[in-house]
């Protein structure tokens, strides 16, 4: 606006100057008048030059301000674009479950008179963070909060020979890093991951969210043989070729100091200490046709590794303690039909030597004095019908059987059948919305010892899962 006013003033002055020149030409015959007119014209010209200079300076300043404004606007836009780009590379997921159980418990493995106990448990809350650095580099961290918090608690373990109380930090609630892996995947057919990675042995390592299994709690048969949602430190290759998915890993091995009669090698998972002993490494591999997470699939997996050199009291034993596990699994998901199953078979070399070494290792629990299986097996089959295909009610009914025998065979002597268990059950899954499932299950627990009565159990659970 100020520039327009100045231009108008300049126009008036130029017009006046032209008129003045015209008047001067008429008065050219009078020298005094001519001199006065010339002086006036020079003054007007000088004023006009000054105003033109000021106008040019203002226009230059406006151009500078406009350039600065455009630069600032561009910077803000770039920052917004950069922030949006970074946010688009970040992913967050979470799942969790809470359960109520009513079971008949035995005071210890010698007891044959069960007592019913009702319990509540905030089973787990899991958070998963992911970031896609580039098209080929990414990372994922999975943190699990178990049993409602952390801290030291007193636990009663009736599976020891005579039952005992023990104080453990990890028993009463813990924070566990279940995965912390970096991935390099230049193509769909080949990728490398390293860090703390999931071991592909057992379906629970892949199907561990509440909507991925039908029972209220994860399958008891698998937990009685191998670590649940097994994770180890190591490196692995993986990929997808046509409908085949493969994995091969070199990872930290188990520690035979903590092998138990009732869950075979599951307690040998090295999660009790700040550092994981890596003198004995292990190999794990898996090949699937189809995708268990998406639907129908069949697969086979294999694990092999020594365990004795990972003991903290390594001078107690001079054998390998080799663990070998084979897993065969299948799933059929079609229309309303849901069918999943798995068979696990494992061998442990030098099981007697490990038992004796644990027996004479100070500080270990009495339960380690009992037998360890040289062979172990477990399986489960779950079948369900999604009634939402026939009605408007999002309800799935199911039947399930779990079986485990960690003492299938022993190296010497006769194996006790006290830990050979079968669980059969029926139940329902109700989905009020796709992200939430409410479960109920009732069943029968049988022990392969004639003097131990069959017991009944009931469970309720609620689970959720979502992703951003």
Short mmCIF file of C-alpha atoms in Angstrom, two decimals:
data_model
loop_
_atom_site.label_atom_id
_atom_site.label_comp_id
_atom_site.label_asym_id
_atom_site.label_seq_id
_atom_site.Cartn_x
_atom_site.Cartn_y
_atom_site.Cartn_z
CA UNK A 1 0.00 0.00 0.00
CA UNK A 2 2.84 2.37 0.90
CA UNK A 3 4.54 1.55 -2.40
CA UNK A 4 1.37 2.41 -4.33
CA UNK A 5 1.09 5.78 -2.52
CA UNK A 6 4.69 6.60 -3.35
CA UNK A 7 4.15 5.66 -6.98
CA UNK A 8 1.13 7.97 -7.06
CA UNK A 9 3.18 10.81 -5.53
CA UNK A 10 5.90 10.23 -8.08
CA UNK A 11 3.38 10.40 -10.89
CA UNK A 12 2.06 13.73 -9.56
CA UNK A 13 5.60 15.08 -9.26
CA UNK A 14 6.51 13.96 -12.77
CA UNK A 15 3.36 15.64 -14.13
CA UNK A 16 4.18 18.79 -12.22
CA UNK A 17 7.73 18.69 -13.46
CA UNK A 18 6.58 18.39 -17.07
CA UNK A 19 4.20 21.31 -16.55
CA UNK A 20 6.99 23.31 -14.96
CA UNK A 21 9.26 22.64 -17.92
CA UNK A 22 6.51 23.78 -20.24
CA UNK A 23 6.05 26.98 -18.18
CA UNK A 24 9.79 27.59 -18.17
CA UNK A 25 9.89 27.40 -21.93
CA UNK A 26 7.25 30.13 -22.06
CA UNK A 27 9.22 32.34 -19.66
CA UNK A 28 12.58 31.79 -21.32
CA UNK A 29 12.84 35.48 -22.30
CA UNK A 30 13.26 36.60 -18.64
CA UNK A 31 16.68 35.46 -17.26
CA UNK A 32 15.69 35.88 -13.60
CA UNK A 33 12.52 33.91 -14.03
CA UNK A 34 14.42 31.28 -16.01
CA UNK A 35 17.06 30.87 -13.30
CA UNK A 36 14.38 30.58 -10.61
CA UNK A 37 12.50 27.97 -12.66
CA UNK A 38 15.67 25.94 -13.25
CA UNK A 39 16.47 25.93 -9.53
CA UNK A 40 12.96 24.76 -8.75
CA UNK A 41 13.17 22.02 -11.34
CA UNK A 42 16.53 20.80 -9.96
CA UNK A 43 15.06 20.64 -6.45
CA UNK A 44 12.11 18.66 -7.75
CA UNK A 45 14.42 16.33 -9.66
CA UNK A 46 16.53 15.77 -6.55
CA UNK A 47 13.42 14.95 -4.51
CA UNK A 48 12.24 12.60 -7.26
CA UNK A 49 15.61 10.77 -7.25
CA UNK A 50 15.47 10.38 -3.46
CA UNK A 51 11.95 8.98 -3.59
CA UNK A 52 12.91 6.60 -6.39
CA UNK A 53 15.88 5.42 -4.31
CA UNK A 54 13.66 4.86 -1.27
CA UNK A 55 11.15 3.00 -3.41
CA UNK A 56 13.88 0.74 -4.81
CA UNK A 57 15.16 0.05 -1.27
CA UNK A 58 11.66 -0.84 -0.07
CA UNK A 59 11.11 -3.17 -3.01
CA UNK A 60 14.43 -4.88 -2.29
CA UNK A 61 13.51 -5.25 1.39
CA UNK A 62 10.14 -6.73 0.44
CA UNK A 63 11.88 -9.24 -1.84
CA UNK A 64 14.26 -10.24 1.00
CA UNK A 65 11.34 -10.63 3.44
CA UNK A 66 9.41 -12.69 0.91
CA UNK A 67 12.43 -14.92 0.35
CA UNK A 68 12.87 -15.38 4.12
CA UNK A 69 9.17 -16.21 4.49
CA UNK A 70 9.36 -18.78 1.71
CA UNK A 71 12.49 -20.29 3.29
CA UNK A 72 10.83 -20.55 6.71
CA UNK A 73 7.68 -22.01 5.19
CA UNK A 74 9.76 -24.53 3.27
CA UNK A 75 11.68 -25.47 6.46
CA UNK A 76 8.45 -26.03 8.39
CA UNK A 77 7.04 -28.15 5.57
CA UNK A 78 10.27 -30.16 5.40
CA UNK A 79 10.20 -30.72 9.16
CA UNK A 80 6.58 -31.82 9.05
CA UNK A 81 7.34 -34.15 6.14
CA UNK A 82 10.40 -35.54 7.97
CA UNK A 83 8.44 -36.12 11.18
CA UNK A 84 5.60 -37.78 9.27
CA UNK A 85 8.11 -39.94 7.40
CA UNK A 86 9.79 -41.04 10.66
CA UNK A 87 6.42 -41.75 12.27
CA UNK A 88 5.36 -43.85 9.30
CA UNK A 89 8.44 -46.04 9.88
CA UNK A 90 7.49 -46.67 13.52
CA UNK A 91 5.09 -49.46 14.51
CA UNK A 92 3.53 -50.40 17.83
CA UNK A 93 1.58 -53.47 18.84
CA UNK A 94 0.32 -54.84 22.12
CA UNK A 95 -1.47 -57.90 23.42
CA UNK A 96 -2.29 -59.30 26.82
CA UNK A 97 -4.46 -61.64 28.84
CA UNK A 98 -5.96 -62.10 32.31
CA UNK A 99 -7.25 -65.45 33.55
CA UNK A 100 -9.23 -67.08 36.34
CA UNK A 101 -8.54 -70.76 37.01
CA UNK A 102 -10.19 -73.33 39.25
CA UNK A 103 -7.95 -76.41 39.52
CA UNK A 104 -7.32 -79.25 41.89
CA UNK A 105 -3.74 -79.02 43.17
CA UNK A 106 -1.53 -81.55 44.94
CA UNK A 107 0.66 -80.42 47.84
CA UNK A 108 3.59 -82.26 46.29
CA UNK A 109 4.29 -85.12 43.90
CA UNK A 110 3.93 -87.67 46.72
CA UNK A 111 0.41 -86.50 47.55
CA UNK A 112 -2.64 -88.22 46.04
CA UNK A 113 -5.35 -86.11 47.70
CA UNK A 114 -6.03 -83.02 45.58
CA UNK A 115 -7.32 -79.72 46.91
CA UNK A 116 -9.25 -77.29 44.73
CA UNK A 117 -7.78 -73.81 44.46
CA UNK A 118 -9.23 -70.77 42.66
CA UNK A 119 -6.77 -68.21 41.34
CA UNK A 120 -6.67 -64.95 39.40
CA UNK A 121 -3.69 -63.95 37.29
CA UNK A 122 -2.87 -60.97 35.10
CA UNK A 123 -1.06 -63.41 32.90
CA UNK A 124 0.83 -61.03 30.68
CA UNK A 125 0.88 -57.65 28.95
CA UNK A 126 3.21 -57.42 25.96
CA UNK A 127 4.37 -54.37 24.03
CA UNK A 128 6.06 -54.61 20.64
CA UNK A 129 8.01 -51.72 19.10
CA UNK A 130 9.27 -51.75 15.53
CA UNK A 131 11.17 -49.33 13.29
CA UNK A 132 11.91 -49.53 9.56
CA UNK A 133 15.25 -47.73 9.13
CA UNK A 134 15.44 -48.28 5.38
CA UNK A 135 13.87 -50.56 2.82
CA UNK A 136 16.15 -53.40 3.96
CA UNK A 137 17.05 -52.60 7.61
CA UNK A 138 14.53 -52.85 10.46
CA UNK A 139 14.32 -53.73 14.14
CA UNK A 140 11.76 -55.05 16.61
CA UNK A 141 11.68 -55.14 20.42
CA UNK A 142 9.11 -57.16 22.37
CA UNK A 143 8.78 -56.61 26.12
CA UNK A 144 6.55 -58.81 28.29
CA UNK A 145 5.22 -57.84 31.71
CA UNK A 146 4.19 -61.03 33.47
CA UNK A 147 1.83 -61.54 36.42
CA UNK A 148 1.08 -57.88 37.01
CA UNK A 149 4.46 -56.43 37.88
CA UNK A 150 7.96 -57.05 39.15
CA UNK A 151 9.55 -57.75 42.47
CA UNK A 152 10.56 -60.55 44.80
CA UNK A 153 7.82 -62.93 45.88
CA UNK A 154 7.40 -66.18 47.74
CA UNK A 155 6.33 -69.13 45.61
CA UNK A 156 5.21 -72.61 46.58
CA UNK A 157 6.45 -75.33 44.21
CA UNK A 158 4.56 -78.55 44.77
CA UNK A 159 6.30 -80.34 41.91
CA UNK A 160 9.44 -80.78 44.01
CA UNK A 161 9.70 -84.14 45.73
CA UNK A 162 8.15 -82.94 48.98
CA UNK A 163 7.13 -79.41 48.00
CA UNK A 164 8.97 -76.31 49.13
CA UNK A 165 8.67 -72.54 49.39
CA UNK A 166 11.19 -70.50 47.51
CA UNK A 167 11.86 -66.82 47.05
CA UNK A 168 12.31 -65.74 43.45
CA UNK A 169 12.19 -62.44 41.65
CA UNK A 170 11.02 -64.00 38.40
CA UNK A 171 8.20 -66.00 39.95
CA UNK A 172 6.13 -63.13 41.25
CA UNK A 173 6.07 -60.90 38.24
CA UNK A 174 8.81 -59.99 35.83
CA UNK A 175 9.73 -57.82 32.90
CA UNK A 176 11.15 -59.99 30.13
CA UNK A 177 12.65 -58.95 26.81
CA UNK A 178 11.16 -61.65 24.59
CA UNK A 179 12.68 -60.28 21.41
CA UNK A 180 15.25 -57.63 20.50
CA UNK A 181 16.32 -58.24 16.94
CA UNK A 182 17.81 -56.36 14.03
CA UNK A 183 16.82 -57.52 10.56
CA UNK A 184 18.44 -57.14 7.17
CA UNK A 185 16.15 -58.32 4.37
CA UNK A 186 17.19 -57.34 0.86
CA UNK A 187 14.56 -59.64 -0.69
CA UNK A 188 11.53 -61.68 0.20
CA UNK A 189 13.52 -64.86 -0.35
CA UNK A 190 16.39 -64.03 2.03
CA UNK A 191 16.90 -62.15 5.25
CA UNK A 192 19.23 -62.12 8.26
CA UNK A 193 18.21 -61.40 11.86
CA UNK A 194 20.42 -61.18 14.92
CA UNK A 195 20.14 -60.27 18.57
CA UNK A 196 17.61 -61.87 20.90
CA UNK A 197 15.42 -63.86 18.52
CA UNK A 198 12.53 -66.33 18.74
CA UNK A 199 13.56 -69.97 18.39
CA UNK A 200 11.23 -71.62 15.82
CA UNK A 201 10.62 -74.76 17.89
CA UNK A 202 7.01 -75.22 18.98
CA UNK A 203 3.92 -73.50 17.62
CA UNK A 204 3.73 -71.19 20.65
CA UNK A 205 6.78 -69.32 19.34
CA UNK A 206 4.62 -68.26 16.39
CA UNK A 207 1.06 -68.41 17.76
CA UNK A 208 1.30 -66.78 21.18
CA UNK A 209 -1.36 -64.04 21.02
CA UNK A 210 -4.76 -64.72 22.63
CA UNK A 211 -6.59 -64.87 19.30
CA UNK A 212 -4.08 -67.38 17.87
CA UNK A 213 -4.95 -70.35 20.10
CA UNK A 214 -8.32 -71.62 21.31
CA UNK A 215 -7.55 -72.66 24.89
CA UNK A 216 -7.71 -70.12 27.73
CA UNK A 217 -4.01 -70.57 28.47
CA UNK A 218 -1.23 -71.57 26.11
CA UNK A 219 -0.87 -75.31 25.52
CA UNK A 220 0.27 -77.19 28.65
CA UNK A 221 1.90 -79.97 26.64
CA UNK A 222 4.47 -77.67 25.07
CA UNK A 223 5.25 -75.90 28.36
CA UNK A 224 5.99 -79.32 29.92
CA UNK A 225 8.83 -79.95 27.48
CA UNK A 226 10.41 -76.78 26.05
CA UNK A 227 10.62 -73.08 27.01
CA UNK A 228 7.43 -71.16 26.27
CA UNK A 229 7.85 -68.57 23.47
CA UNK A 230 11.47 -69.72 23.33
CA UNK A 231 13.96 -66.93 22.70
CA UNK A 232 17.76 -67.02 22.59
CA UNK A 233 20.67 -64.79 21.59
CA UNK A 234 22.07 -65.57 18.17
CA UNK A 235 21.86 -65.07 14.43
CA UNK A 236 19.54 -66.58 11.87
CA UNK A 237 18.61 -66.55 8.21
CA UNK A 238 15.03 -66.70 7.00
CA UNK A 239 12.94 -66.15 3.92
CA UNK A 240 9.97 -67.10 1.78
CA UNK A 241 10.16 -68.91 -1.55
CA UNK A 242 6.79 -69.54 -3.19
CA UNK A 243 4.67 -70.92 -0.32
CA UNK A 244 7.66 -72.22 1.65
CA UNK A 245 8.99 -70.41 4.73
CA UNK A 246 12.39 -71.35 6.14
CA UNK A 247 14.51 -70.45 9.16
CA UNK A 248 18.00 -71.54 10.27
CA UNK A 249 19.68 -70.24 13.42
CA UNK A 250 22.85 -70.53 15.50
CA UNK A 251 21.92 -69.57 19.06
CA UNK A 252 22.92 -69.81 22.71
CA UNK A 253 22.28 -73.23 24.20
CA UNK A 254 20.47 -74.49 27.29
CA UNK A 255 21.94 -75.04 30.79
CA UNK A 256 21.43 -78.57 32.17
CA UNK A 257 21.81 -77.38 35.79
CA UNK A 258 18.16 -76.37 35.67
CA UNK A 259 16.63 -79.33 33.88
CA UNK A 260 13.62 -80.59 35.83
CA UNK A 261 11.80 -83.91 36.00
CA UNK A 262 8.41 -82.36 35.30
CA UNK A 263 9.27 -80.04 32.40
CA UNK A 264 12.35 -81.79 30.95
CA UNK A 265 14.59 -79.07 29.40
CA UNK A 266 12.17 -76.14 29.66
CA UNK A 267 13.72 -74.80 32.88
CA UNK A 268 17.17 -74.91 31.28
CA UNK A 269 16.38 -71.67 29.47
CA UNK A 270 19.09 -69.22 30.59
CA UNK A 271 16.98 -66.31 31.77
CA UNK A 272 17.88 -66.29 35.47
CA UNK A 273 21.23 -64.53 35.15
CA UNK A 274 22.50 -61.25 33.76
CA UNK A 275 24.83 -63.05 31.37
CA UNK A 276 24.05 -66.04 29.18
CA UNK A 277 26.76 -68.68 29.01
CA UNK A 278 27.68 -69.37 25.40
CA UNK A 279 30.26 -72.14 25.61
CA UNK A 280 27.71 -74.52 24.11
CA UNK A 281 25.84 -73.18 21.10
CA UNK A 282 22.85 -74.79 19.42
CA UNK A 283 21.30 -75.06 15.97
CA UNK A 284 17.61 -74.59 15.22
CA UNK A 285 15.88 -74.87 11.87
CA UNK A 286 12.34 -74.85 10.52
CA UNK A 287 10.60 -75.38 7.19
CA UNK A 288 6.90 -74.61 6.71
CA UNK A 289 4.61 -74.93 3.74
CA UNK A 290 1.98 -72.23 4.15
CA UNK A 291 1.74 -69.69 6.94
CA UNK A 292 0.60 -70.69 10.43
CA UNK A 293 -0.14 -67.07 11.35
CA UNK A 294 -2.48 -66.60 8.39
CA UNK A 295 -4.15 -70.00 8.16
CA UNK A 296 -3.39 -73.46 6.83
CA UNK A 297 0.15 -74.81 6.98
CA UNK A 298 2.34 -77.82 7.71
CA UNK A 299 5.85 -77.67 9.09
CA UNK A 300 8.79 -79.48 10.62
CA UNK A 301 11.45 -78.09 12.98
CA UNK A 302 14.68 -79.41 14.50
CA UNK A 303 16.86 -78.36 17.44
CA UNK A 304 20.31 -79.70 18.40
CA UNK A 305 22.77 -78.52 21.03
CA UNK A 306 25.01 -79.54 23.93
CA UNK A 307 24.26 -78.21 27.40
CA UNK A 308 26.97 -79.20 29.90
CA UNK A 309 29.50 -76.45 29.14
CA UNK A 310 26.84 -73.82 29.87
CA UNK A 311 26.63 -74.97 33.50
CA UNK A 312 27.98 -72.55 36.07
CA UNK A 313 29.50 -75.47 37.99
CA UNK A 314 31.12 -76.90 34.87
CA UNK A 315 33.53 -79.09 36.88
CA UNK A 316 30.63 -81.24 38.11
CA UNK A 317 30.19 -83.08 34.84
CA UNK A 318 32.29 -84.30 31.93
CA UNK A 319 29.66 -85.25 29.35
CA UNK A 320 27.93 -83.40 26.51
CA UNK A 321 24.32 -83.49 27.68
CA UNK A 322 23.08 -83.18 24.10
CA UNK A 323 19.48 -82.10 23.54
CA UNK A 324 17.78 -83.02 20.28
CA UNK A 325 14.16 -82.04 19.51
CA UNK A 326 11.96 -82.71 16.49
CA UNK A 327 8.67 -80.87 15.98
CA UNK A 328 5.96 -81.69 13.44
CA UNK A 329 2.94 -79.38 13.20
CA UNK A 330 -0.06 -78.72 11.02
CA UNK A 331 -3.01 -76.35 10.76
CA UNK A 332 -6.14 -76.34 8.62
CA UNK A 333 -8.19 -73.13 8.60
CA UNK A 334 -10.97 -73.13 6.03
CA UNK A 335 -14.36 -71.45 6.31
CA UNK A 336 -15.73 -72.16 9.79
CA UNK A 337 -13.30 -75.03 10.46
CA UNK A 338 -10.22 -74.65 12.67
CA UNK A 339 -7.81 -77.53 13.26
CA UNK A 340 -4.27 -77.34 14.69
CA UNK A 341 -1.93 -79.96 16.04
CA UNK A 342 1.69 -80.54 17.02
CA UNK A 343 3.92 -83.43 18.04
CA UNK A 344 7.22 -82.92 19.91
CA UNK A 345 9.85 -85.61 20.45
CA UNK A 346 13.15 -85.07 22.21
CA UNK A 347 16.22 -86.91 23.45
CA UNK A 348 18.74 -86.01 26.16
CA UNK A 349 22.09 -87.79 26.27
CA UNK A 350 23.84 -88.47 29.60
CA UNK A 351 20.64 -87.88 31.56
CA UNK A 352 21.84 -89.98 34.53
CA UNK A 353 25.12 -88.08 34.77
CA UNK A 354 23.25 -84.76 34.73
CA UNK A 355 20.90 -85.99 37.45
CA UNK A 356 23.83 -86.98 39.68
CA UNK A 357 25.68 -83.73 39.02
CA UNK A 358 22.61 -81.69 39.93
CA UNK A 359 22.13 -83.80 43.05
CA UNK A 360 25.55 -82.78 44.38
CA UNK A 361 25.47 -79.13 43.28
CA UNK A 362 24.92 -76.90 46.35
CA UNK A 363 21.96 -74.54 46.20
CA UNK A 364 19.84 -76.45 43.71
CA UNK A 365 16.37 -77.64 44.71
CA UNK A 366 15.61 -81.18 45.88
CA UNK A 367 13.53 -81.74 42.77
CA UNK A 368 16.72 -81.98 40.76
CA UNK A 369 17.48 -85.25 42.55
CA UNK A 370 14.68 -86.99 40.65
CA UNK A 371 15.00 -88.66 37.26
CA UNK A 372 15.57 -86.86 33.99
CA UNK A 373 14.11 -88.35 30.85
CA UNK A 374 16.47 -89.57 28.15
CA UNK A 375 13.44 -89.31 25.87
CA UNK A 376 10.45 -86.98 26.06
CA UNK A 377 7.33 -86.42 24.02
CA UNK A 378 4.30 -84.14 23.92
CA UNK A 379 1.45 -83.32 21.58
CA UNK A 380 -1.77 -81.33 21.32
CA UNK A 381 -4.74 -81.22 18.96
CA UNK A 382 -7.34 -78.44 19.02
CA UNK A 383 -10.42 -78.28 16.80
CA UNK A 384 -12.98 -75.50 16.56
CA UNK A 385 -16.02 -74.32 14.62
CA UNK A 386 -16.58 -70.61 14.01
CA UNK A 387 -20.34 -70.22 14.40
CA UNK A 388 -20.19 -66.70 12.97
CA UNK A 389 -20.27 -68.37 9.54
CA UNK A 390 -23.78 -69.62 10.32
CA UNK A 391 -25.17 -67.00 12.73
CA UNK A 392 -24.56 -63.36 13.64
CA UNK A 393 -22.91 -64.38 16.92
CA UNK A 394 -19.06 -64.16 16.79
CA UNK A 395 -18.58 -67.38 18.77
CA UNK A 396 -16.16 -70.27 18.27
CA UNK A 397 -16.65 -73.57 20.08
CA UNK A 398 -13.72 -75.95 20.45
CA UNK A 399 -12.37 -79.20 21.86
CA UNK A 400 -8.75 -79.76 22.86
CA UNK A 401 -6.40 -82.49 24.04
CA UNK A 402 -2.90 -81.94 25.47
CA UNK A 403 -0.51 -84.74 26.39
CA UNK A 404 3.00 -84.66 27.83
CA UNK A 405 5.44 -87.24 29.11
CA UNK A 406 8.85 -85.78 30.00
CA UNK A 407 9.92 -89.23 31.24
CA UNK A 408 9.03 -91.24 28.16
CA UNK A 409 12.27 -93.18 28.67
CA UNK A 410 15.09 -93.00 31.24
CA UNK A 411 18.70 -94.04 30.85
CA UNK A 412 18.59 -96.59 33.66
CA UNK A 413 15.85 -97.91 35.91
CA UNK A 414 12.13 -97.51 35.42
CA UNK A 415 10.52 -94.18 34.63
CA UNK A 416 7.86 -92.89 36.98
CA UNK A 417 4.53 -92.08 35.39
CA UNK A 418 3.79 -89.32 37.90
CA UNK A 419 4.51 -86.66 35.28
CA UNK A 420 2.68 -88.28 32.37
CA UNK A 421 -0.33 -85.96 32.01
CA UNK A 422 -3.33 -85.71 29.72
CA UNK A 423 -5.67 -82.71 29.62
CA UNK A 424 -8.92 -82.86 27.62
CA UNK A 425 -11.28 -79.92 27.45
CA UNK A 426 -14.07 -78.11 25.62
CA UNK A 427 -14.72 -74.39 25.52
CA UNK A 428 -15.79 -71.25 23.69
CA UNK A 429 -14.18 -68.10 22.31
CA UNK A 430 -16.39 -65.00 22.06
CA UNK A 431 -15.24 -61.93 20.08
CA UNK A 432 -17.34 -58.84 21.03
CA UNK A 433 -15.05 -56.93 18.67
CA UNK A 434 -12.21 -58.37 16.54
CA UNK A 435 -9.52 -57.05 18.92
CA UNK A 436 -10.95 -58.66 22.09
CA UNK A 437 -11.63 -62.31 22.93
CA UNK A 438 -13.41 -63.73 25.99
CA UNK A 439 -12.74 -67.42 26.65
CA UNK A 440 -14.16 -70.19 28.82
CA UNK A 441 -12.84 -73.74 29.12
CA UNK A 442 -13.69 -76.82 31.22
CA UNK A 443 -11.87 -80.11 31.21
CA UNK A 444 -10.40 -83.22 32.78
CA UNK A 445 -6.82 -83.72 33.97
CA UNK A 446 -5.55 -87.30 34.10
CA UNK A 447 -2.26 -88.59 35.51
CA UNK A 448 -0.97 -92.00 34.34
CA UNK A 449 -0.77 -93.28 37.93
CA UNK A 450 -3.72 -95.41 39.02
CA UNK A 451 -3.66 -94.14 42.62
CA UNK A 452 -4.00 -90.49 41.56
CA UNK A 453 -7.63 -89.54 40.87
CA UNK A 454 -8.74 -87.69 37.77
CA UNK A 455 -9.36 -84.02 38.48
CA UNK A 456 -11.46 -81.34 36.80
CA UNK A 457 -10.48 -77.81 35.88
CA UNK A 458 -12.27 -74.68 34.74
CA UNK A 459 -10.82 -71.46 33.34
CA UNK A 460 -12.03 -68.05 32.21
CA UNK A 461 -9.91 -65.58 30.31
CA UNK A 462 -9.98 -62.31 28.46
CA UNK A 463 -7.41 -61.21 25.91
CA UNK A 464 -6.76 -58.30 23.59
CA UNK A 465 -4.50 -57.42 20.70
CA UNK A 466 -4.09 -54.31 18.55
CA UNK A 467 -1.58 -52.60 16.33
CA UNK A 468 -0.94 -48.98 15.30
#
